[in-house]
Amino acid sequence: MSEISVSVVCLTYNHAEYVSKMLRSIIEQDTNFKYEIIIHDDASTDGTAELIKDFEKEYPELIQTILLDNNIFQQGLTLTPYFNALLKCRGKYIAFCEGDDYWSLSTKLQEQHDFLEKNKTISAHIFDASAENEFGDSVYSSKLSIAGVPPGFMDRDRLEQKFCMLPLTTMYRKPEQIEFKRYYNKCITGDKLIQLLVSQSGGAFIDSKVVAIYRVHSGGIWSQQNASYKFYESMHSLLVQAQMLEDIKEKSTSYEFKVFLTIISAFKYLTFKGFLRVLLNYLKGKFK
């Protein structure tokens, strides 16, 4: 039996309306290598787990499941689901698709696999994605354009500074050692954290081809939050990134500048009154 080349991690929670299309888009990938799908469901209450079980019965050699009885994200273990799934992965390359998104190109895995096989010093390959709302209407045509990320090669130093890794469209080399630290759970989303981990083994190549669809809807974790919440979560994510760089002994003036830029950018989620409130709370704490 041939070895598994690619592992696809899927995280689901109350995605019953979307999960079948997501899984079909992965199952129908046209590849000349073997891949697996690891699905982690965080105690869904809308029938998502039952749909996943049906797919597992239909494709037992392709799908592995982690179906929880108690929701751990709501307990503050925000990144534990991803790392739980990652530890089960047997492939040398990792791809990702969340339960409410889907891939639109049937050769996505094959193209990324072939690229990484030919370019041994590059740690990740990243495609572009578009987005649609819950009614199927277009929200935007290019996620990378919105993020200000041009196509081409991005070296390790730049990868540590500029966010570009769309989890939905990225394939990366599985780290030789996977170490999960509890403070990672201070991030509500692990996108930048995973990029920082991936950057330790090399740069990335960004391809402008759109191969997947993000769904923007009211049930999304980030879209449900208010501006102040997004601000504080941005700050938490920054602190986690700074701690990670401390752990891996990669300090630099360029990253210090990135810290400054991230702090400034986080304020975009605040109104002027919100900014004054944050400043006042900081000063109260500082001069007690």
PDB file of C-alpha atoms in Angstrom, residues 34-233:
ATOM      1  CA  LYS A  34      -2.770   8.954  -1.709  1.00  0.00           C
ATOM      2  CA  TYR A  35      -4.244  11.460   0.730  1.00  0.00           C
ATOM      3  CA  GLU A  36      -6.346  11.378   3.885  1.00  0.00           C
ATOM      4  CA  ILE A  37      -8.963  13.625   5.515  1.00  0.00           C
ATOM      5  CA  ILE A  38      -8.857  14.240   9.279  1.00  0.00           C
ATOM      6  CA  ILE A  39     -12.115  15.771  10.527  1.00  0.00           C
ATOM      7  CA  HIS A  40     -12.350  17.300  14.005  1.00  0.00           C
ATOM      8  CA  ASP A  41     -15.894  18.174  15.112  1.00  0.00           C
ATOM      9  CA  ASP A  42     -16.186  20.238  18.278  1.00  0.00           C
ATOM     10  CA  ALA A  43     -19.462  18.809  19.644  1.00  0.00           C
ATOM     11  CA  SER A  44     -21.817  20.201  17.014  1.00  0.00           C
ATOM     12  CA  THR A  45     -25.494  20.372  17.976  1.00  0.00           C
ATOM     13  CA  ASP A  46     -27.050  20.769  14.501  1.00  0.00           C
ATOM     14  CA  GLY A  47     -26.455  17.339  12.964  1.00  0.00           C
ATOM     15  CA  THR A  48     -22.978  18.048  11.566  1.00  0.00           C
ATOM     16  CA  ALA A  49     -21.468  15.037  13.342  1.00  0.00           C
ATOM     17  CA  GLU A  50     -24.118  12.713  11.916  1.00  0.00           C
ATOM     18  CA  LEU A  51     -23.357  13.899   8.372  1.00  0.00           C
ATOM     19  CA  ILE A  52     -19.638  13.362   8.973  1.00  0.00           C
ATOM     20  CA  LYS A  53     -20.307   9.814  10.205  1.00  0.00           C
ATOM     21  CA  ASP A  54     -22.190   9.081   6.975  1.00  0.00           C
ATOM     22  CA  PHE A  55     -19.194  10.229   4.934  1.00  0.00           C
ATOM     23  CA  GLU A  56     -16.856   8.180   7.117  1.00  0.00           C
ATOM     24  CA  LYS A  57     -18.934   5.052   6.468  1.00  0.00           C
ATOM     25  CA  GLU A  58     -18.883   5.762   2.732  1.00  0.00           C
ATOM     26  CA  TYR A  59     -15.136   6.483   2.610  1.00  0.00           C
ATOM     27  CA  PRO A  60     -13.560   4.548   5.513  1.00  0.00           C
ATOM     28  CA  GLU A  61     -10.091   4.403   3.937  1.00  0.00           C
ATOM     29  CA  LEU A  62     -10.052   8.133   3.239  1.00  0.00           C
ATOM     30  CA  ILE A  63     -11.634   9.725   6.321  1.00  0.00           C
ATOM     31  CA  GLN A  64     -10.629   9.682   9.987  1.00  0.00           C
ATOM     32  CA  THR A  65     -12.777  11.485  12.546  1.00  0.00           C
ATOM     33  CA  ILE A  66     -12.390  13.089  15.956  1.00  0.00           C
ATOM     34  CA  LEU A  67     -15.921  13.675  17.222  1.00  0.00           C
ATOM     35  CA  LEU A  68     -16.111  15.361  20.615  1.00  0.00           C
ATOM     36  CA  ASP A  69     -18.993  15.155  23.080  1.00  0.00           C
ATOM     37  CA  ASN A  70     -18.076  18.417  24.829  1.00  0.00           C
ATOM     38  CA  ASN A  71     -17.150  21.655  23.076  1.00  0.00           C
ATOM     39  CA  ILE A  72     -13.562  22.633  23.908  1.00  0.00           C
ATOM     40  CA  PHE A  73     -13.404  25.883  21.920  1.00  0.00           C
ATOM     41  CA  GLN A  74     -15.939  27.397  24.321  1.00  0.00           C
ATOM     42  CA  GLN A  75     -13.682  26.329  27.189  1.00  0.00           C
ATOM     43  CA  GLY A  76     -10.958  28.577  25.814  1.00  0.00           C
ATOM     44  CA  LEU A  77      -9.049  25.797  24.041  1.00  0.00           C
ATOM     45  CA  THR A  78      -9.238  27.635  20.739  1.00  0.00           C
ATOM     46  CA  LEU A  79      -6.331  26.023  18.872  1.00  0.00           C
ATOM     47  CA  THR A  80      -6.447  22.603  20.525  1.00  0.00           C
ATOM     48  CA  PRO A  81      -8.819  21.206  17.835  1.00  0.00           C
ATOM     49  CA  TYR A  82      -6.377  22.051  15.038  1.00  0.00           C
ATOM     50  CA  PHE A  83      -3.382  20.560  16.812  1.00  0.00           C
ATOM     51  CA  ASN A  84      -5.376  17.475  17.874  1.00  0.00           C
ATOM     52  CA  ALA A  85      -6.075  16.850  14.194  1.00  0.00           C
ATOM     53  CA  LEU A  86      -2.529  17.741  13.127  1.00  0.00           C
ATOM     54  CA  LEU A  87      -1.058  15.125  15.466  1.00  0.00           C
ATOM     55  CA  LYS A  88      -3.075  12.443  13.648  1.00  0.00           C
ATOM     56  CA  CYS A  89      -1.816  13.459  10.215  1.00  0.00           C
ATOM     57  CA  ARG A  90       0.359  10.903   8.425  1.00  0.00           C
ATOM     58  CA  GLY A  91       1.107  12.866   5.263  1.00  0.00           C
ATOM     59  CA  LYS A  92       4.303  14.837   4.682  1.00  0.00           C
ATOM     60  CA  TYR A  93       2.231  17.787   3.460  1.00  0.00           C
ATOM     61  CA  ILE A  94      -0.697  19.446   5.260  1.00  0.00           C
ATOM     62  CA  ALA A  95      -3.725  21.168   3.735  1.00  0.00           C
ATOM     63  CA  PHE A  96      -6.771  22.637   5.471  1.00  0.00           C
ATOM     64  CA  CYS A  97     -10.442  23.322   4.848  1.00  0.00           C
ATOM     65  CA  GLU A  98     -12.909  24.556   7.440  1.00  0.00           C
ATOM     66  CA  GLY A  99     -16.414  23.129   7.550  1.00  0.00           C
ATOM     67  CA  ASP A 100     -18.204  26.087   5.986  1.00  0.00           C
ATOM     68  CA  ASP A 101     -15.720  26.715   3.141  1.00  0.00           C
ATOM     69  CA  TYR A 102     -14.904  24.629   0.063  1.00  0.00           C
ATOM     70  CA  TRP A 103     -12.415  24.126  -2.748  1.00  0.00           C
ATOM     71  CA  SER A 104     -13.422  25.050  -6.298  1.00  0.00           C
ATOM     72  CA  LEU A 105     -10.507  23.463  -8.199  1.00  0.00           C
ATOM     73  CA  SER A 106     -10.300  19.668  -8.449  1.00  0.00           C
ATOM     74  CA  THR A 107      -6.522  19.736  -9.042  1.00  0.00           C
ATOM     75  CA  LYS A 108      -5.673  21.966  -6.053  1.00  0.00           C
ATOM     76  CA  LEU A 109      -3.924  19.227  -4.083  1.00  0.00           C
ATOM     77  CA  GLN A 110      -2.110  17.827  -7.112  1.00  0.00           C
ATOM     78  CA  GLU A 111      -0.727  21.194  -8.214  1.00  0.00           C
ATOM     79  CA  GLN A 112       0.499  22.090  -4.740  1.00  0.00           C
ATOM     80  CA  HIS A 113       1.940  18.636  -4.124  1.00  0.00           C
ATOM     81  CA  ASP A 114       3.872  18.753  -7.398  1.00  0.00           C
ATOM     82  CA  PHE A 115       5.201  22.238  -6.653  1.00  0.00           C
ATOM     83  CA  LEU A 116       6.506  21.304  -3.201  1.00  0.00           C
ATOM     84  CA  GLU A 117       8.018  18.081  -4.543  1.00  0.00           C
ATOM     85  CA  LYS A 118      10.016  20.096  -7.085  1.00  0.00           C
ATOM     86  CA  ASN A 119      10.959  22.949  -4.728  1.00  0.00           C
ATOM     87  CA  LYS A 120      12.451  21.328  -1.645  1.00  0.00           C
ATOM     88  CA  THR A 121      13.569  24.577   0.020  1.00  0.00           C
ATOM     89  CA  ILE A 122      10.097  26.164   0.009  1.00  0.00           C
ATOM     90  CA  SER A 123       7.949  25.387   3.043  1.00  0.00           C
ATOM     91  CA  ALA A 124       4.500  26.325   1.719  1.00  0.00           C
ATOM     92  CA  HIS A 125       2.481  26.946  -1.432  1.00  0.00           C
ATOM     93  CA  ILE A 126      -0.414  29.395  -1.230  1.00  0.00           C
ATOM     94  CA  PHE A 127      -3.245  29.924  -3.719  1.00  0.00           C
ATOM     95  CA  ASP A 128      -5.805  32.740  -3.665  1.00  0.00           C
ATOM     96  CA  ALA A 129      -9.470  32.508  -2.632  1.00  0.00           C
ATOM     97  CA  SER A 130     -12.669  34.423  -3.210  1.00  0.00           C
ATOM     98  CA  ALA A 131     -15.670  34.717  -0.896  1.00  0.00           C
ATOM     99  CA  GLU A 132     -19.425  34.466  -1.046  1.00  0.00           C
ATOM    100  CA  ASN A 133     -22.186  35.157   1.449  1.00  0.00           C
ATOM    101  CA  GLU A 134     -24.733  32.665   2.738  1.00  0.00           C
ATOM    102  CA  PHE A 135     -26.944  33.362  -0.308  1.00  0.00           C
ATOM    103  CA  GLY A 136     -24.177  32.582  -2.790  1.00  0.00           C
ATOM    104  CA  ASP A 137     -23.519  36.202  -3.746  1.00  0.00           C
ATOM    105  CA  SER A 138     -19.930  37.336  -4.286  1.00  0.00           C
ATOM    106  CA  VAL A 139     -18.356  39.255  -1.394  1.00  0.00           C
ATOM    107  CA  TYR A 140     -14.892  39.684  -2.899  1.00  0.00           C
ATOM    108  CA  SER A 141     -12.906  38.088  -5.719  1.00  0.00           C
ATOM    109  CA  SER A 142      -9.406  37.956  -4.209  1.00  0.00           C
ATOM    110  CA  LYS A 143      -8.461  37.527  -0.558  1.00  0.00           C
ATOM    111  CA  LEU A 144      -4.778  38.083  -1.298  1.00  0.00           C
ATOM    112  CA  SER A 145      -5.494  41.396  -3.038  1.00  0.00           C
ATOM    113  CA  ILE A 146      -7.421  42.604   0.000  1.00  0.00           C
ATOM    114  CA  ALA A 147      -4.482  41.604   2.193  1.00  0.00           C
ATOM    115  CA  GLY A 148      -2.051  43.404  -0.130  1.00  0.00           C
ATOM    116  CA  VAL A 149      -0.113  40.232  -0.936  1.00  0.00           C
ATOM    117  CA  PRO A 150       1.420  40.051  -4.455  1.00  0.00           C
ATOM    118  CA  PRO A 151       2.137  36.732  -6.185  1.00  0.00           C
ATOM    119  CA  GLY A 152       5.656  35.338  -6.111  1.00  0.00           C
ATOM    120  CA  PHE A 153       8.206  34.068  -3.645  1.00  0.00           C
ATOM    121  CA  MET A 154       8.238  35.314  -0.039  1.00  0.00           C
ATOM    122  CA  ASP A 155      11.373  34.485   1.944  1.00  0.00           C
ATOM    123  CA  ARG A 156      11.425  33.401   5.558  1.00  0.00           C
ATOM    124  CA  ASP A 157      12.090  36.847   7.003  1.00  0.00           C
ATOM    125  CA  ARG A 158       9.245  38.382   5.038  1.00  0.00           C
ATOM    126  CA  LEU A 159       6.977  35.456   5.907  1.00  0.00           C
ATOM    127  CA  GLU A 160       7.504  36.215   9.590  1.00  0.00           C
ATOM    128  CA  GLN A 161       6.408  39.806   9.048  1.00  0.00           C
ATOM    129  CA  LYS A 162       3.704  39.835   6.371  1.00  0.00           C
ATOM    130  CA  PHE A 163       0.551  37.769   6.831  1.00  0.00           C
ATOM    131  CA  CYS A 164      -0.203  35.882   3.623  1.00  0.00           C
ATOM    132  CA  MET A 165      -1.041  32.283   4.506  1.00  0.00           C
ATOM    133  CA  LEU A 166      -4.700  31.614   3.794  1.00  0.00           C
ATOM    134  CA  PRO A 167      -5.309  28.299   5.582  1.00  0.00           C
ATOM    135  CA  LEU A 168      -7.999  27.326   3.073  1.00  0.00           C
ATOM    136  CA  THR A 169      -5.606  27.532   0.122  1.00  0.00           C
ATOM    137  CA  THR A 170      -2.248  26.629   1.674  1.00  0.00           C
ATOM    138  CA  MET A 171      -0.287  23.401   1.573  1.00  0.00           C
ATOM    139  CA  TYR A 172       2.784  23.228   3.788  1.00  0.00           C
ATOM    140  CA  ARG A 173       5.420  20.742   4.818  1.00  0.00           C
ATOM    141  CA  LYS A 174       4.521  18.956   8.019  1.00  0.00           C
ATOM    142  CA  PRO A 175       6.978  19.954  10.774  1.00  0.00           C
ATOM    143  CA  GLU A 176       9.314  17.178  11.872  1.00  0.00           C
ATOM    144  CA  GLN A 177       8.275  17.871  15.465  1.00  0.00           C
ATOM    145  CA  ILE A 178       4.885  19.213  16.471  1.00  0.00           C
ATOM    146  CA  GLU A 179       4.902  20.877  19.858  1.00  0.00           C
ATOM    147  CA  PHE A 180       1.689  22.414  21.122  1.00  0.00           C
ATOM    148  CA  LYS A 181       2.041  24.972  23.899  1.00  0.00           C
ATOM    149  CA  ARG A 182      -0.941  25.932  26.003  1.00  0.00           C
ATOM    150  CA  TYR A 183      -0.501  29.645  25.458  1.00  0.00           C
ATOM    151  CA  TYR A 184      -1.342  29.100  21.762  1.00  0.00           C
ATOM    152  CA  ASN A 185      -4.963  28.897  22.923  1.00  0.00           C
ATOM    153  CA  LYS A 186      -4.923  32.625  23.651  1.00  0.00           C
ATOM    154  CA  CYS A 187      -5.471  33.132  19.907  1.00  0.00           C
ATOM    155  CA  ILE A 188      -9.072  32.945  18.696  1.00  0.00           C
ATOM    156  CA  THR A 189      -7.714  32.117  15.241  1.00  0.00           C
ATOM    157  CA  GLY A 190      -4.488  30.333  14.475  1.00  0.00           C
ATOM    158  CA  ASP A 191      -3.855  31.667  10.956  1.00  0.00           C
ATOM    159  CA  LYS A 192      -0.875  33.874  11.814  1.00  0.00           C
ATOM    160  CA  LEU A 193       0.408  31.432  14.405  1.00  0.00           C
ATOM    161  CA  ILE A 194       0.519  28.569  11.907  1.00  0.00           C
ATOM    162  CA  GLN A 195       2.243  30.833   9.382  1.00  0.00           C
ATOM    163  CA  LEU A 196       4.900  31.659  11.940  1.00  0.00           C
ATOM    164  CA  LEU A 197       5.465  27.967  12.623  1.00  0.00           C
ATOM    165  CA  VAL A 198       5.679  27.181   8.915  1.00  0.00           C
ATOM    166  CA  SER A 199       8.117  30.045   8.300  1.00  0.00           C
ATOM    167  CA  GLN A 200      10.740  28.353  10.477  1.00  0.00           C
ATOM    168  CA  SER A 201      11.468  25.839   7.722  1.00  0.00           C
ATOM    169  CA  GLY A 202      11.623  28.239   4.770  1.00  0.00           C
ATOM    170  CA  GLY A 203       9.765  30.703   2.608  1.00  0.00           C
ATOM    171  CA  ALA A 204       6.505  30.405   0.678  1.00  0.00           C
ATOM    172  CA  PHE A 205       5.316  30.752  -2.891  1.00  0.00           C
ATOM    173  CA  ILE A 206       2.123  32.731  -3.536  1.00  0.00           C
ATOM    174  CA  ASP A 207       0.069  31.886  -6.635  1.00  0.00           C
ATOM    175  CA  SER A 208      -2.727  34.265  -7.695  1.00  0.00           C
ATOM    176  CA  LYS A 209      -4.973  31.473  -8.990  1.00  0.00           C
ATOM    177  CA  VAL A 210      -8.321  31.362  -7.127  1.00  0.00           C
ATOM    178  CA  VAL A 211      -8.971  27.769  -6.050  1.00  0.00           C
ATOM    179  CA  ALA A 212     -11.370  28.008  -3.103  1.00  0.00           C
ATOM    180  CA  ILE A 213     -14.332  29.851  -1.633  1.00  0.00           C
ATOM    181  CA  TYR A 214     -14.615  31.378   1.818  1.00  0.00           C
ATOM    182  CA  ARG A 215     -18.163  31.651   3.116  1.00  0.00           C
ATOM    183  CA  VAL A 216     -18.958  34.887   4.935  1.00  0.00           C
ATOM    184  CA  HIS A 217     -22.016  34.420   7.109  1.00  0.00           C
ATOM    185  CA  SER A 218     -23.502  35.410  10.444  1.00  0.00           C
ATOM    186  CA  GLY A 219     -22.542  32.082  12.021  1.00  0.00           C
ATOM    187  CA  GLY A 220     -18.811  32.631  11.524  1.00  0.00           C
ATOM    188  CA  ILE A 221     -16.752  32.900  14.716  1.00  0.00           C
ATOM    189  CA  TRP A 222     -15.036  36.166  13.822  1.00  0.00           C
ATOM    190  CA  SER A 223     -18.056  37.811  12.171  1.00  0.00           C
ATOM    191  CA  GLN A 224     -20.126  37.380  15.348  1.00  0.00           C
ATOM    192  CA  GLN A 225     -17.765  39.518  17.418  1.00  0.00           C
ATOM    193  CA  ASN A 226     -17.961  43.256  18.032  1.00  0.00           C
ATOM    194  CA  ALA A 227     -15.153  45.725  17.329  1.00  0.00           C
ATOM    195  CA  SER A 228     -13.808  45.827  20.883  1.00  0.00           C
ATOM    196  CA  TYR A 229     -13.619  42.039  21.036  1.00  0.00           C
ATOM    197  CA  LYS A 230     -11.713  41.945  17.728  1.00  0.00           C
ATOM    198  CA  PHE A 231      -9.292  44.535  19.077  1.00  0.00           C
ATOM    199  CA  TYR A 232      -8.485  42.588  22.220  1.00  0.00           C
ATOM    200  CA  GLU A 233      -8.194  39.316  20.310  1.00  0.00           C
TER     201      GLU A 233
END
